[in-house]
Tab-separated table of C-alpha atoms in Angstrom:
chain	number	residue	atom	x	y	z
J	1414	MET	CA	-25.462	-58.806	-64.342
J	1415	ARG	CA	-27.976	-59.130	-61.467
J	1416	PRO	CA	-25.647	-61.130	-59.183
J	1417	ILE	CA	-22.832	-58.630	-59.776
J	1418	LYS	CA	-25.124	-55.660	-59.038
J	1419	TRP	CA	-26.353	-57.361	-55.874
J	1420	LEU	CA	-22.782	-57.988	-54.663
J	1421	LEU	CA	-21.687	-54.389	-55.339
J	1422	THR	CA	-24.730	-52.989	-53.536
J	1423	ASN	CA	-24.135	-55.113	-50.441
J	1424	GLN	CA	-20.430	-54.258	-50.442
J	1425	LEU	CA	-21.143	-50.516	-50.479
J	1426	LYS	CA	-23.633	-50.857	-47.620
J	1427	TYR	CA	-21.153	-52.885	-45.567
J	1428	SER	CA	-18.369	-50.361	-46.183
J	1429	GLY	CA	-20.647	-47.505	-45.024
J	1430	VAL	CA	-21.479	-49.300	-41.775
J	1431	ARG	CA	-17.810	-50.022	-41.100
J	1432	GLN	CA	-16.894	-46.373	-41.658
J	1433	LYS	CA	-19.512	-45.265	-39.155
J	1434	LEU	CA	-18.360	-47.721	-36.543
J	1435	ASN	CA	-14.649	-46.873	-36.896
J	1436	GLY	CA	-14.752	-43.287	-35.400
J	1437	PHE	CA	-15.972	-39.698	-35.625
J	1438	THR	CA	-16.370	-37.620	-38.685
J	1439	LEU	CA	-14.174	-34.574	-39.217
J	1440	ILE	CA	-17.079	-32.268	-38.448
J	1441	GLU	CA	-17.748	-34.055	-35.167
J	1442	LEU	CA	-14.095	-33.710	-34.163
J	1443	LEU	CA	-14.081	-29.999	-34.975
J	1444	VAL	CA	-17.232	-29.440	-32.937
J	1445	ALA	CA	-15.736	-31.336	-29.987
J	1446	MET	CA	-12.539	-29.283	-30.162
J	1447	ILE	CA	-14.466	-26.006	-30.219
J	1448	ILE	CA	-16.541	-27.060	-27.217
J	1449	ALA	CA	-13.368	-28.097	-25.350
J	1450	VAL	CA	-11.723	-24.749	-26.055
J	1451	LEU	CA	-14.821	-22.851	-24.937
J	1452	VAL	CA	-14.917	-24.798	-21.669
J	1453	ILE	CA	-11.204	-25.134	-20.845
J	1454	THR	CA	-10.077	-21.578	-21.692
J	1455	PRO	CA	-12.234	-19.852	-19.041
J	1456	LEU	CA	-11.257	-22.517	-16.515
J	1457	LEU	CA	-7.564	-21.970	-17.213
J	1458	GLY	CA	-8.021	-18.206	-16.949
J	1459	PHE	CA	-9.847	-18.672	-13.673
J	1460	MET	CA	-7.065	-20.865	-12.282
J	1461	VAL	CA	-4.347	-18.449	-13.412
J	1462	ASN	CA	-6.228	-15.585	-11.765
J	1463	ILE	CA	-6.564	-17.547	-8.516
J	1464	LEU	CA	-2.853	-18.397	-8.492
J	1465	ASP	CA	-1.880	-14.782	-9.234
J	1466	ASN	CA	-4.121	-13.442	-6.467
J	1467	ASP	CA	-2.716	-16.012	-4.061
J	1468	ARG	CA	0.829	-14.950	-4.962
J	1469	LYS	CA	-0.018	-11.299	-4.301
J	1470	GLU	CA	-1.722	-12.050	-0.997
J	1471	GLN	CA	1.235	-14.165	0.091
J	1472	ALA	CA	3.651	-11.358	-0.772
J	1473	LYS	CA	1.613	-8.861	1.256
J	1474	ALA	CA	1.299	-11.231	4.210
J	1475	ASN	CA	5.023	-12.047	4.254
J	1476	THR	CA	6.017	-8.397	4.086
J	1477	GLU	CA	3.604	-7.385	6.827
J	1478	GLN	CA	4.816	-10.201	9.068
J	1479	GLU	CA	8.477	-9.301	8.553
J	1480	ILE	CA	7.818	-5.632	9.316
J	1481	LYS	CA	6.100	-6.522	12.593
J	1482	GLU	CA	8.822	-8.977	13.584
J	1483	SER	CA	11.495	-6.365	12.850
J	1484	LEU	CA	9.743	-3.814	15.044
J	1485	ASP	CA	9.510	-6.354	17.850
J	1486	TYR	CA	13.210	-7.100	17.521
J	1487	ILE	CA	14.134	-3.407	17.622
J	1488	ALA	CA	11.883	-2.849	20.639
J	1489	ARG	CA	13.561	-5.680	22.560
J	1490	ASP	CA	16.972	-4.374	21.561
J	1491	MET	CA	16.135	-0.928	22.923
J	1492	GLN	CA	14.832	-2.060	26.298
J	1493	GLN	CA	18.238	-1.549	27.912
J	1494	ALA	CA	18.938	1.716	26.079
J	1495	VAL	CA	20.501	4.429	28.233
J	1496	TYR	CA	20.628	7.139	25.564
J	1497	ILE	CA	19.082	7.589	22.093
J	1498	TYR	CA	20.509	10.060	19.593
J	1499	ASP	CA	18.105	12.579	18.072
J	1500	ALA	CA	18.735	14.479	14.835
J	1501	ASP	CA	21.203	16.824	16.550
J	1502	GLY	CA	23.129	13.818	17.807
J	1503	ILE	CA	23.199	12.088	14.414
J	1504	ALA	CA	24.569	15.264	12.872
J	1505	ALA	CA	27.270	15.355	15.548
J	1506	ILE	CA	28.499	11.741	15.457
J	1507	ARG	CA	27.650	10.449	11.974
J	1508	SER	CA	31.220	10.958	10.808
J	1509	GLN	CA	32.319	8.509	13.525
J	1510	LEU	CA	29.998	5.747	12.310
J	1511	PRO	CA	30.469	3.255	9.437
J	1512	LYS	CA	29.673	4.085	5.804
J	1513	TYR	CA	30.123	7.826	6.274
J	1514	THR	CA	31.616	8.057	2.785
J	1515	GLN	CA	28.499	6.370	1.340
J	1516	LYS	CA	25.897	8.788	2.672
J	1517	ASP	CA	23.589	8.421	-0.327
J	1518	GLN	CA	23.205	4.683	0.277
J	1519	TYR	CA	23.504	4.290	4.076
J	1520	PHE	CA	21.807	6.353	6.779
J	1521	PRO	CA	22.075	5.612	10.550
J	1522	VAL	CA	18.435	6.229	11.469
J	1523	LEU	CA	18.338	4.816	15.003
J	1524	VAL	CA	21.490	5.091	17.126
J	1525	PHE	CA	21.628	4.427	20.857
J	1526	TRP	CA	23.767	3.309	23.773
J	1527	LYS	CA	22.662	0.267	25.741
J	1528	ARG	CA	23.777	-2.061	28.497
J	1529	GLN	CA	24.690	-5.379	26.901
J	1530	PHE	CA	24.354	-8.588	28.900
J	1531	VAL	CA	27.385	-10.909	28.687
J	1532	SER	CA	26.845	-14.437	29.949
J	1533	GLY	CA	29.848	-15.851	31.802
J	1534	GLY	CA	31.968	-12.823	31.027
J	1535	LEU	CA	33.808	-12.772	34.354
J	1536	THR	CA	36.044	-15.461	35.786
J	1537	VAL	CA	35.530	-16.015	39.509
J	1538	ALA	CA	36.725	-18.592	42.023
J	1539	SER	CA	33.665	-20.777	41.545
J	1540	GLY	CA	33.743	-20.585	37.754
J	1541	THR	CA	32.236	-17.700	35.784
J	1542	ASP	CA	29.814	-14.887	36.436
J	1543	ASP	CA	27.638	-12.745	34.194
J	1544	THR	CA	28.282	-9.076	33.586
J	1545	PHE	CA	27.141	-6.051	31.586
J	1546	VAL	CA	29.049	-3.845	29.157
J	1547	TYR	CA	28.112	-0.736	27.210
J	1548	SER	CA	27.390	-1.087	23.500
J	1549	LEU	CA	26.727	1.393	20.729
J	1550	VAL	CA	24.009	0.191	18.344
J	1551	ALA	CA	23.029	1.719	14.999
J	1552	TYR	CA	20.171	0.680	12.712
J	1553	TYR	CA	20.817	1.721	9.120
J	1554	LEU	CA	18.482	2.333	6.217
J	1555	ILE	CA	20.285	0.911	3.189
J	1556	LYS	CA	19.561	1.319	-0.524
J	1557	ASP	CA	22.433	0.244	-2.725
J	1558	ASN	CA	22.938	-1.841	-5.857
J	1559	ASN	CA	23.768	-5.108	-4.111
J	1560	SER	CA	22.159	-7.836	-6.241
J	1561	THR	CA	21.916	-10.141	-3.215
J	1562	TRP	CA	18.997	-8.067	-1.969
J	1563	SER	CA	15.758	-6.793	-3.470
J	1564	GLN	CA	15.360	-3.567	-5.397
J	1565	ALA	CA	13.586	-2.106	-2.375
J	1566	ALA	CA	15.527	-0.854	0.658
J	1567	ARG	CA	16.630	-2.870	3.683
J	1568	ILE	CA	17.555	-2.292	7.319
J	1569	GLY	CA	20.914	-3.300	8.760
J	1570	ARG	CA	22.203	-3.416	12.333
J	1571	PHE	CA	25.662	-2.391	13.540
J	1572	GLN	CA	27.015	-2.876	17.066
J	1573	ILE	CA	30.301	-2.320	18.860
J	1574	SER	CA	30.808	-3.221	22.517
J	1575	ASN	CA	33.194	-2.500	25.335
J	1576	GLY	CA	35.443	-5.223	26.657
J	1577	TYR	CA	34.915	-7.305	29.774
J	1578	GLY	CA	37.048	-9.256	32.215
J	1579	GLN	CA	38.878	-8.933	35.512
J	1580	THR	CA	41.977	-7.189	34.187
J	1581	ASP	CA	42.715	-4.317	31.829
J	1582	THR	CA	44.266	-6.806	29.426
J	1583	ASP	CA	41.111	-8.930	29.393
J	1584	ARG	CA	38.927	-5.895	28.805
J	1585	GLU	CA	41.159	-4.658	26.006
J	1586	ASP	CA	41.249	-8.067	24.316
J	1587	THR	CA	37.444	-8.375	24.317
J	1588	ARG	CA	36.731	-4.794	23.232
J	1589	ASP	CA	35.504	-4.347	19.652
J	1590	PRO	CA	37.923	-2.334	17.487
J	1591	GLY	CA	36.790	1.269	17.224
J	1592	PHE	CA	34.812	1.223	20.456
J	1593	LYS	CA	35.380	4.046	22.916
J	1594	MET	CA	33.310	4.828	25.995
J	1595	PHE	CA	31.376	8.066	26.085
J	1596	ASP	CA	32.968	10.666	28.367
J	1597	LEU	CA	30.710	12.141	31.040
J	1598	SER	CA	33.456	14.416	32.330
J	1599	ASN	CA	32.971	16.815	29.420
J	1600	GLU	CA	31.154	20.068	30.043
J	1601	GLY	CA	27.454	20.550	29.402
J	1602	ASP	CA	24.328	18.476	29.835
J	1603	LEU	CA	23.995	14.786	28.978
J	1604	LYS	CA	23.015	15.501	25.377
J	1605	SER	CA	26.043	17.672	24.691
J	1606	LYS	CA	28.331	15.110	26.334
J	1607	MET	CA	26.937	12.249	24.265
J	1608	ASN	CA	27.172	14.319	21.097
J	1609	GLN	CA	30.918	14.688	21.646
J	1610	TRP	CA	31.560	10.953	21.325
J	1611	VAL	CA	34.341	9.885	18.974
J	1612	LYS	CA	35.613	6.432	18.024
J	1613	THR	CA	39.177	5.248	18.420
J	1614	ASN	CA	41.562	5.414	15.485
J	1615	GLU	CA	41.061	1.710	14.811
J	1616	THR	CA	39.175	0.446	11.776
J	1617	TYR	CA	35.828	-1.145	12.513
J	1618	THR	CA	35.744	-4.908	12.081
J	1619	GLN	CA	32.083	-5.374	12.955
J	1620	ASP	CA	29.805	-5.565	9.906
J	1621	ILE	CA	26.390	-4.051	9.315
J	1622	LEU	CA	24.176	-7.140	9.387
J	1623	ALA	CA	20.873	-7.205	7.506
J	1624	LEU	CA	17.759	-7.270	9.682
J	1625	VAL	CA	14.974	-7.089	7.088
J	1626	ASP	CA	14.612	-6.625	3.326
J	1627	TYR	CA	11.691	-5.251	1.272
J	1628	VAL	CA	11.528	-1.889	3.047
J	1629	ASP	CA	9.919	0.901	1.030
J	1630	GLN	CA	12.522	2.791	-0.996
J	1631	THR	CA	10.191	5.455	-2.469
J	1632	THR	CA	11.933	8.813	-2.212
J	1633	ILE	CA	10.186	11.772	-0.618
J	1634	ASP	CA	7.838	13.677	-2.917
J	1635	THR	CA	5.473	16.446	-1.837
J	1636	THR	CA	2.589	14.942	-3.835
J	1637	THR	CA	2.906	11.164	-3.845
J	1638	ASN	CA	5.078	10.533	-0.762
J	1639	PRO	CA	5.327	13.575	1.547
J	1640	GLU	CA	7.808	13.667	4.411
J	1641	PRO	CA	6.529	12.610	7.848
J	1642	VAL	CA	6.036	14.874	10.850
J	1643	CYS	CA	6.744	14.039	14.503
J	1644	SER	CA	4.219	15.106	17.127
J	1645	THR	CA	6.943	14.902	19.794
J	1646	GLY	CA	10.698	14.653	19.630
J	1647	GLN	CA	12.988	15.152	16.655
J	1648	LEU	CA	12.536	13.488	13.274
J	1649	VAL	CA	15.385	11.248	12.133
J	1650	PRO	CA	16.329	11.474	9.374
J	1651	LYS	CA	15.531	14.987	8.289
J	1652	PHE	CA	14.410	15.415	4.695
J	1653	SER	CA	15.201	19.069	4.107
J	1654	GLY	CA	18.046	21.413	4.908
J	1655	THR	CA	21.710	20.526	5.073
J	1656	GLY	CA	24.036	18.598	7.340
J	1657	ASP	CA	24.653	15.007	8.352
J	1658	ALA	CA	21.157	14.576	9.837
J	1659	VAL	CA	19.592	15.019	6.375
J	1660	ALA	CA	18.880	11.983	4.191
J	1661	THR	CA	19.992	12.280	0.574
J	1662	ASP	CA	19.392	10.500	-2.736
J	1663	ASN	CA	18.647	6.760	-2.296
J	1664	VAL	CA	17.966	6.950	1.457
J	1665	LYS	CA	15.656	9.965	1.274
J	1666	THR	CA	12.638	7.791	2.023
J	1667	ARG	CA	10.162	7.318	4.859
J	1668	GLY	CA	10.426	3.534	4.747
J	1669	PHE	CA	12.281	3.729	8.083
J	1670	TYR	CA	12.271	6.771	10.336
J	1671	VAL	CA	12.074	7.600	14.046
J	1672	CYS	CA	10.858	10.355	16.342
J	1673	VAL	CA	13.326	10.690	19.218
J	1674	ASP	CA	13.040	12.334	22.626
J	1675	SER	CA	16.605	12.023	23.888
J	1676	ALA	CA	15.884	13.611	27.268
J	1677	ASN	CA	13.405	10.861	28.160
J	1678	THR	CA	15.110	8.012	26.251
J	1679	VAL	CA	12.012	7.537	24.089
J	1680	ALA	CA	11.773	6.678	20.399
J	1681	GLU	CA	8.816	6.060	18.116
J	1682	VAL	CA	9.931	3.747	15.323
J	1683	TYR	CA	8.091	3.669	11.973
J	1684	LEU	CA	8.521	1.070	9.238
J	1685	ARG	CA	6.856	0.679	5.845
J	1686	GLY	CA	7.366	-2.395	3.701
J	1687	ASN	CA	7.179	-2.857	-0.064
J	1688	SER	CA	5.375	-6.015	-1.209
J	1689	LEU	CA	5.538	-4.998	-4.868
J	1690	ALA	CA	9.282	-5.658	-4.849
J	1691	ARG	CA	8.476	-9.346	-4.306
J	1692	LEU	CA	6.245	-9.423	-7.388
J	1693	GLN	CA	7.979	-7.253	-9.965
J	1694	THR	CA	11.215	-5.404	-10.690
J	1695	THR	CA	9.840	-2.120	-12.047
J	1696	ASN	CA	7.206	0.415	-11.006
J	1697	LEU	CA	7.842	-0.139	-7.291
J	1698	ASN	CA	7.111	3.284	-5.826
J	1699	PHE	CA	4.491	4.207	-3.240
J	1700	ASP	CA	1.756	6.675	-4.234
J	1701	GLN	CA	-0.591	7.889	-1.525
J	1702	SER	CA	-3.240	8.843	-4.092
J	1703	ASN	CA	-3.367	5.323	-5.566
J	1704	GLN	CA	-5.502	3.224	-3.234
J	1705	SER	CA	-4.965	-0.003	-5.177
J	1706	ARG	CA	-1.179	0.309	-4.675
J	1707	LYS	CA	-1.230	1.406	-1.030
J	1708	ILE	CA	-2.287	-2.071	0.100
J	1709	TYR	CA	1.128	-3.353	-1.015
J	1710	PHE	CA	2.921	-1.073	1.455
J	1711	PRO	CA	2.136	-2.308	4.991
J	1712	GLN	CA	3.036	0.123	7.762
J	1713	ALA	CA	3.632	-0.363	11.471
J	1714	SER	CA	5.082	1.600	14.371
J	1715	ILE	CA	6.059	1.120	17.985
J	1716	ARG	CA	6.950	3.403	20.888
J	1717	VAL	CA	9.889	2.314	23.027
J	1718	GLN	CA	11.335	3.782	26.204
J	1719	GLY	CA	14.762	2.651	27.330
J	1720	ARG	CA	14.876	1.309	30.867
J	1721	GLY	CA	18.476	2.268	31.537
J	1722	PHE	CA	19.860	5.637	32.480
J	1723	VAL	CA	23.161	7.463	32.711
J	1724	PHE	CA	23.871	9.499	35.813
J	1725	THR	CA	25.559	12.815	35.162
J	1726	LYS	CA	25.826	16.045	37.081
């Protein structure tokens, strides 16, 4: 029996050594997993937080940049303005402008006449020559249900121009449908003459082209989003009262408004973006009492004076 006992004892010892050398025990694996979870979970949370903050900062930066670029574009566009319509003017001519039947979704905030440069518009003996024509430009605040755009508002630009050329036929062929020159032979001062402008009976073929998206769509509220006030000039749009100069429903917002001094061809243009619309699809409104939300609504403004003028008696 002794040899058998000796063999069994050695076999058990050898098996125990082999088991130790072949891997970890179940307890060791469980401990390792717990340690890994305790270490990795905070790291993952930290990384997710960094990525989320970076996404928010990028949304704010992009919106702020686009607002500034849009203001610069509008300012350049207005440099050759000869007349800017104030609230009285918008009320007078809005029915002549596009989207009049969609007042709750489209509002012509900034409307002006300008001299438009046309390169090579005239044919002369030596080739071509440059010229200028009059154009009517309108910047719209738009808030509709078009799924192509964000759930915030956007700004669109509309323009119609007079024709150019050496003959009446040339000028008629190059004129945008619906365009009609303002008539300075009417009675009254310049403002009253400009406010009497009407389009031709033709249907407009020029589209309202988008300039910038992610404009604040928050409707006016006396507590969270009060209506703005102009120190000089007339506010466009108006937010109270009646008439075609008053913004209604979807476009009753201060995301895009102007203060206009028609007599001096001056406009102060105000824009406010909405970065939240880049990050989420609900709870997008501005609230002036909520400081943590206000940082997602970058604001900018610019004062522009048109360099052109219209001579009238």
